[in-house]
Amino acid sequence: LLGTVDVPGEGRLLLGQRPGENGRAYSGNLYRLERQGNRIEKGAEFPRPTDKVSVHGLTLATDQEKRPLFVFLDINERLNVYTAGGDKVWASSDVVGGSESYIKQVDPSPREIEALVAFLKAPLGQTAAGLVLVPVNEGASRIFKSREYTKSSLKAFAWDGRSLREVWHTDTQG
């Protein structure tokens, strides 16, 4: 899996993630991908504060002292904020994100005949002013093998020292 993240002081990085244990998407380590001539090669491991952080649904913000904060969507599509040292400092109770895109994985269990479906996490972004941009897709979506979103909007959040606070949102489309 490939994704990008804007790192304060470094700019935009291309990250890669291979499946982890049992071939599960989003469970492997993150790595920097670097250009070597006309090829892209695996570089150094990109440290993550928890194994819940994946290459998709990730952005970095900063606190008041300009220290990095990992903002990411967890498996239940709720926003989480962790320090680089691994401390969980905030988690949303609201479901956000949402994607209809998926990959199929092989189930290591010999009983399963169908491939497992792993939905890709929605991309998070950031404005030049440091606001965290989060898509919010709504519809019949929270079931195992099918998602169909009928409404969507974009929300911008700011870190206020204790939580991500919504600053603005677009009108709902759909």
PDB file of C-alpha atoms in Angstrom:
ATOM      1  CA  LEU A   1       0.000   0.000   0.000  1.00  0.00           C
ATOM      2  CA  LEU A   2       1.190   3.518  -0.773  1.00  0.00           C
ATOM      3  CA  GLY A   3       0.268   6.863   0.748  1.00  0.00           C
ATOM      4  CA  THR A   4       1.628  10.312   1.421  1.00  0.00           C
ATOM      5  CA  VAL A   5       1.944  12.298   4.617  1.00  0.00           C
ATOM      6  CA  ASP A   6       3.020  15.891   5.173  1.00  0.00           C
ATOM      7  CA  VAL A   7       5.694  15.945   7.884  1.00  0.00           C
ATOM      8  CA  PRO A   8       6.335  19.304   9.570  1.00  0.00           C
ATOM      9  CA  GLY A   9       9.841  20.468   8.687  1.00  0.00           C
ATOM     10  CA  GLU A  10      10.304  17.804   5.976  1.00  0.00           C
ATOM     11  CA  GLY A  11       7.427  18.255   3.546  1.00  0.00           C
ATOM     12  CA  ARG A  12       5.432  15.555   1.794  1.00  0.00           C
ATOM     13  CA  LEU A  13       6.744  11.997   2.088  1.00  0.00           C
ATOM     14  CA  LEU A  14       5.783   8.912   0.129  1.00  0.00           C
ATOM     15  CA  LEU A  15       5.169   5.999   2.497  1.00  0.00           C
ATOM     16  CA  GLY A  16       4.735   2.304   1.893  1.00  0.00           C
ATOM     17  CA  GLN A  17       3.204  -0.432   3.988  1.00  0.00           C
ATOM     18  CA  ARG A  18       3.283  -4.161   3.379  1.00  0.00           C
ATOM     19  CA  PRO A  19       0.742  -6.491   4.942  1.00  0.00           C
ATOM     20  CA  GLY A  20       1.691  -7.643   8.419  1.00  0.00           C
ATOM     21  CA  GLU A  21       0.928 -10.868  10.248  1.00  0.00           C
ATOM     22  CA  ASN A  22      -1.306 -13.292   8.353  1.00  0.00           C
ATOM     23  CA  GLY A  23      -1.271 -10.991   5.316  1.00  0.00           C
ATOM     24  CA  ARG A  24      -3.624  -8.457   6.897  1.00  0.00           C
ATOM     25  CA  ALA A  25      -3.640  -5.011   5.316  1.00  0.00           C
ATOM     26  CA  TYR A  26      -2.685  -2.125   7.598  1.00  0.00           C
ATOM     27  CA  SER A  27      -0.848  -4.290  10.124  1.00  0.00           C
ATOM     28  CA  GLY A  28       2.695  -4.004   8.752  1.00  0.00           C
ATOM     29  CA  ASN A  29       5.311  -1.358   9.491  1.00  0.00           C
ATOM     30  CA  LEU A  30       5.472   1.924   7.559  1.00  0.00           C
ATOM     31  CA  TYR A  31       8.515   2.796   5.440  1.00  0.00           C
ATOM     32  CA  ARG A  32       9.752   5.867   3.669  1.00  0.00           C
ATOM     33  CA  LEU A  33       9.957   5.348  -0.080  1.00  0.00           C
ATOM     34  CA  GLU A  34      12.820   7.165  -1.751  1.00  0.00           C
ATOM     35  CA  ARG A  35      13.805   7.893  -5.315  1.00  0.00           C
ATOM     36  CA  GLN A  36      16.990   6.144  -6.430  1.00  0.00           C
ATOM     37  CA  GLY A  37      17.585   7.280 -10.012  1.00  0.00           C
ATOM     38  CA  ASN A  38      14.429   6.334 -11.890  1.00  0.00           C
ATOM     39  CA  ARG A  39      13.324   3.767  -9.278  1.00  0.00           C
ATOM     40  CA  ILE A  40      11.475   3.995  -5.974  1.00  0.00           C
ATOM     41  CA  GLU A  41      13.202   2.035  -3.188  1.00  0.00           C
ATOM     42  CA  LYS A  42      12.269   1.135   0.374  1.00  0.00           C
ATOM     43  CA  GLY A  43      14.019   3.462   2.796  1.00  0.00           C
ATOM     44  CA  ALA A  44      14.061   3.787   6.556  1.00  0.00           C
ATOM     45  CA  GLU A  45      11.160   2.719   8.715  1.00  0.00           C
ATOM     46  CA  PHE A  46       8.732   5.557   9.407  1.00  0.00           C
ATOM     47  CA  PRO A  47       8.126   5.453  13.161  1.00  0.00           C
ATOM     48  CA  ARG A  48       4.529   5.260  14.298  1.00  0.00           C
ATOM     49  CA  PRO A  49       3.314   5.691  17.869  1.00  0.00           C
ATOM     50  CA  THR A  50       0.947   2.710  17.726  1.00  0.00           C
ATOM     51  CA  ASP A  51       0.322  -0.194  15.382  1.00  0.00           C
ATOM     52  CA  LYS A  52      -3.108   1.343  14.723  1.00  0.00           C
ATOM     53  CA  VAL A  53      -1.453   3.937  12.449  1.00  0.00           C
ATOM     54  CA  SER A  54      -1.516   2.961   8.783  1.00  0.00           C
ATOM     55  CA  VAL A  55      -0.410   4.444   5.497  1.00  0.00           C
ATOM     56  CA  HIS A  56      -3.984   5.567   4.697  1.00  0.00           C
ATOM     57  CA  GLY A  57      -6.130   7.826   6.854  1.00  0.00           C
ATOM     58  CA  LEU A  58      -3.091   9.563   8.372  1.00  0.00           C
ATOM     59  CA  THR A  59      -1.856  13.115   8.725  1.00  0.00           C
ATOM     60  CA  LEU A  60       0.499  14.870  11.126  1.00  0.00           C
ATOM     61  CA  ALA A  61      -0.452  17.988  13.047  1.00  0.00           C
ATOM     62  CA  THR A  62       1.509  19.887  15.694  1.00  0.00           C
ATOM     63  CA  ASP A  63       0.704  20.910  19.242  1.00  0.00           C
ATOM     64  CA  GLN A  64       1.261  24.389  20.703  1.00  0.00           C
ATOM     65  CA  GLU A  65       4.976  23.626  21.198  1.00  0.00           C
ATOM     66  CA  LYS A  66       5.266  22.478  17.536  1.00  0.00           C
ATOM     67  CA  ARG A  67       5.699  18.809  18.517  1.00  0.00           C
ATOM     68  CA  PRO A  68       4.209  16.310  16.054  1.00  0.00           C
ATOM     69  CA  LEU A  69       0.798  14.755  16.656  1.00  0.00           C
ATOM     70  CA  PHE A  70      -0.318  11.712  14.679  1.00  0.00           C
ATOM     71  CA  VAL A  71      -3.922  12.160  13.556  1.00  0.00           C
ATOM     72  CA  PHE A  72      -5.411   9.028  12.051  1.00  0.00           C
ATOM     73  CA  LEU A  73      -8.540   7.007  11.411  1.00  0.00           C
ATOM     74  CA  ASP A  74      -8.781   3.797  13.399  1.00  0.00           C
ATOM     75  CA  ILE A  75     -10.377   0.587  12.160  1.00  0.00           C
ATOM     76  CA  ASN A  76     -13.815   1.934  13.181  1.00  0.00           C
ATOM     77  CA  GLU A  77     -13.210   5.188  11.281  1.00  0.00           C
ATOM     78  CA  ARG A  78     -12.954   7.386  14.334  1.00  0.00           C
ATOM     79  CA  LEU A  79     -10.274  10.068  14.606  1.00  0.00           C
ATOM     80  CA  ASN A  80      -7.455   9.433  17.058  1.00  0.00           C
ATOM     81  CA  VAL A  81      -4.604  11.699  18.136  1.00  0.00           C
ATOM     82  CA  TYR A  82      -1.349  10.293  19.520  1.00  0.00           C
ATOM     83  CA  THR A  83       1.933  11.904  20.461  1.00  0.00           C
ATOM     84  CA  ALA A  84       5.081  10.646  18.728  1.00  0.00           C
ATOM     85  CA  GLY A  85       5.937   8.936  22.029  1.00  0.00           C
ATOM     86  CA  GLY A  86       2.828   6.755  21.874  1.00  0.00           C
ATOM     87  CA  ASP A  87       0.486   8.561  24.255  1.00  0.00           C
ATOM     88  CA  LYS A  88      -3.149   8.644  23.165  1.00  0.00           C
ATOM     89  CA  VAL A  89      -4.287  12.209  23.817  1.00  0.00           C
ATOM     90  CA  TRP A  90      -7.718  12.215  22.187  1.00  0.00           C
ATOM     91  CA  ALA A  91     -10.243  10.045  20.353  1.00  0.00           C
ATOM     92  CA  SER A  92     -13.448  11.025  18.591  1.00  0.00           C
ATOM     93  CA  SER A  93     -16.773   9.424  19.370  1.00  0.00           C
ATOM     94  CA  ASP A  94     -18.050  10.326  15.895  1.00  0.00           C
ATOM     95  CA  VAL A  95     -17.606   8.104  12.848  1.00  0.00           C
ATOM     96  CA  VAL A  96     -16.006  10.023   9.967  1.00  0.00           C
ATOM     97  CA  GLY A  97     -14.082   9.098   6.825  1.00  0.00           C
ATOM     98  CA  GLY A  98     -15.515   6.304   4.757  1.00  0.00           C
ATOM     99  CA  SER A  99     -14.395   4.801   1.477  1.00  0.00           C
ATOM    100  CA  GLU A 100     -15.998   2.472  -1.042  1.00  0.00           C
ATOM    101  CA  SER A 101     -12.562   1.367  -2.295  1.00  0.00           C
ATOM    102  CA  TYR A 102     -11.247  -1.962  -1.052  1.00  0.00           C
ATOM    103  CA  ILE A 103      -8.651  -4.641  -1.517  1.00  0.00           C
ATOM    104  CA  LYS A 104      -9.160  -8.389  -1.212  1.00  0.00           C
ATOM    105  CA  GLN A 105      -6.968 -10.389   1.124  1.00  0.00           C
ATOM    106  CA  VAL A 106      -6.417 -14.097   1.441  1.00  0.00           C
ATOM    107  CA  ASP A 107      -7.809 -15.492   4.696  1.00  0.00           C
ATOM    108  CA  PRO A 108      -5.234 -17.728   6.370  1.00  0.00           C
ATOM    109  CA  SER A 109      -8.047 -19.890   7.761  1.00  0.00           C
ATOM    110  CA  PRO A 110      -8.540 -23.030   5.638  1.00  0.00           C
ATOM    111  CA  ARG A 111     -12.293 -22.864   6.346  1.00  0.00           C
ATOM    112  CA  GLU A 112     -12.828 -19.619   4.461  1.00  0.00           C
ATOM    113  CA  ILE A 113     -13.595 -19.879   0.765  1.00  0.00           C
ATOM    114  CA  GLU A 114     -14.051 -16.175   0.049  1.00  0.00           C
ATOM    115  CA  ALA A 115     -11.357 -13.543   0.211  1.00  0.00           C
ATOM    116  CA  LEU A 116     -11.513 -11.052   3.067  1.00  0.00           C
ATOM    117  CA  VAL A 117     -12.357  -7.496   2.081  1.00  0.00           C
ATOM    118  CA  ALA A 118     -10.362  -4.610   3.579  1.00  0.00           C
ATOM    119  CA  PHE A 119     -11.806  -1.180   2.884  1.00  0.00           C
ATOM    120  CA  LEU A 120      -9.212   1.520   2.335  1.00  0.00           C
ATOM    121  CA  LYS A 121      -9.268   4.316   4.873  1.00  0.00           C
ATOM    122  CA  ALA A 122     -10.306   7.732   3.620  1.00  0.00           C
ATOM    123  CA  PRO A 123      -7.425  10.147   3.022  1.00  0.00           C
ATOM    124  CA  LEU A 124      -6.846  12.890   5.591  1.00  0.00           C
ATOM    125  CA  GLY A 125      -5.286  16.175   4.585  1.00  0.00           C
ATOM    126  CA  GLN A 126      -4.078  19.435   5.970  1.00  0.00           C
ATOM    127  CA  THR A 127      -4.369  23.088   5.041  1.00  0.00           C
ATOM    128  CA  ALA A 128      -1.428  25.505   4.895  1.00  0.00           C
ATOM    129  CA  ALA A 129      -2.695  26.885   8.223  1.00  0.00           C
ATOM    130  CA  GLY A 130      -2.439  23.427   9.820  1.00  0.00           C
ATOM    131  CA  LEU A 131      -6.132  22.523   9.873  1.00  0.00           C
ATOM    132  CA  VAL A 132      -6.819  18.785   9.578  1.00  0.00           C
ATOM    133  CA  LEU A 133      -9.171  17.976   6.665  1.00  0.00           C
ATOM    134  CA  VAL A 134     -11.469  14.998   7.131  1.00  0.00           C
ATOM    135  CA  PRO A 135     -14.017  13.641   4.630  1.00  0.00           C
ATOM    136  CA  VAL A 136     -17.325  12.530   6.109  1.00  0.00           C
ATOM    137  CA  ASN A 137     -19.269  10.051   3.993  1.00  0.00           C
ATOM    138  CA  GLU A 138     -22.724   8.869   5.019  1.00  0.00           C
ATOM    139  CA  GLY A 139     -24.992   6.094   3.851  1.00  0.00           C
ATOM    140  CA  ALA A 140     -25.409   2.341   4.113  1.00  0.00           C
ATOM    141  CA  SER A 141     -21.769   1.755   4.871  1.00  0.00           C
ATOM    142  CA  ARG A 142     -20.863   0.070   8.095  1.00  0.00           C
ATOM    143  CA  ILE A 143     -21.281  -3.536   7.003  1.00  0.00           C
ATOM    144  CA  PHE A 144     -18.651  -6.086   6.086  1.00  0.00           C
ATOM    145  CA  LYS A 145     -18.565  -6.443   2.290  1.00  0.00           C
ATOM    146  CA  SER A 146     -20.554  -3.542   0.901  1.00  0.00           C
ATOM    147  CA  ARG A 147     -20.552   0.210   1.253  1.00  0.00           C
ATOM    148  CA  GLU A 148     -22.610   2.773  -0.589  1.00  0.00           C
ATOM    149  CA  TYR A 149     -22.348   6.401   0.393  1.00  0.00           C
ATOM    150  CA  THR A 150     -25.093   8.802  -0.574  1.00  0.00           C
ATOM    151  CA  LYS A 151     -23.975  12.001   1.192  1.00  0.00           C
ATOM    152  CA  SER A 152     -20.594  13.543   1.836  1.00  0.00           C
ATOM    153  CA  SER A 153     -18.994  16.653   3.278  1.00  0.00           C
ATOM    154  CA  LEU A 154     -15.564  17.868   4.292  1.00  0.00           C
ATOM    155  CA  LYS A 155     -14.735  19.028   7.820  1.00  0.00           C
ATOM    156  CA  ALA A 156     -11.748  21.024   9.035  1.00  0.00           C
ATOM    157  CA  PHE A 157     -10.456  20.530  12.571  1.00  0.00           C
ATOM    158  CA  ALA A 158      -7.933  22.432  14.697  1.00  0.00           C
ATOM    159  CA  TRP A 159      -5.999  21.054  17.656  1.00  0.00           C
ATOM    160  CA  ASP A 160      -6.880  23.188  20.692  1.00  0.00           C
ATOM    161  CA  GLY A 161      -4.488  21.529  23.142  1.00  0.00           C
ATOM    162  CA  ARG A 162      -7.034  18.963  24.352  1.00  0.00           C
ATOM    163  CA  SER A 163      -9.039  17.853  21.321  1.00  0.00           C
ATOM    164  CA  LEU A 164      -9.654  18.318  17.623  1.00  0.00           C
ATOM    165  CA  ARG A 165     -12.275  21.043  17.374  1.00  0.00           C
ATOM    166  CA  GLU A 166     -14.347  21.484  14.213  1.00  0.00           C
ATOM    167  CA  VAL A 167     -13.624  24.890  12.673  1.00  0.00           C
ATOM    168  CA  TRP A 168     -15.713  24.660   9.502  1.00  0.00           C
ATOM    169  CA  HIS A 169     -17.446  22.217   7.192  1.00  0.00           C
ATOM    170  CA  THR A 170     -18.754  22.235   3.666  1.00  0.00           C
ATOM    171  CA  ASP A 171     -22.413  21.812   2.801  1.00  0.00           C
ATOM    172  CA  THR A 172     -23.436  18.162   2.525  1.00  0.00           C
ATOM    173  CA  GLN A 173     -23.509  16.936  -1.058  1.00  0.00           C
ATOM    174  CA  GLY A 174     -25.722  14.159  -2.370  1.00  0.00           C
TER     175      GLY A 174
END
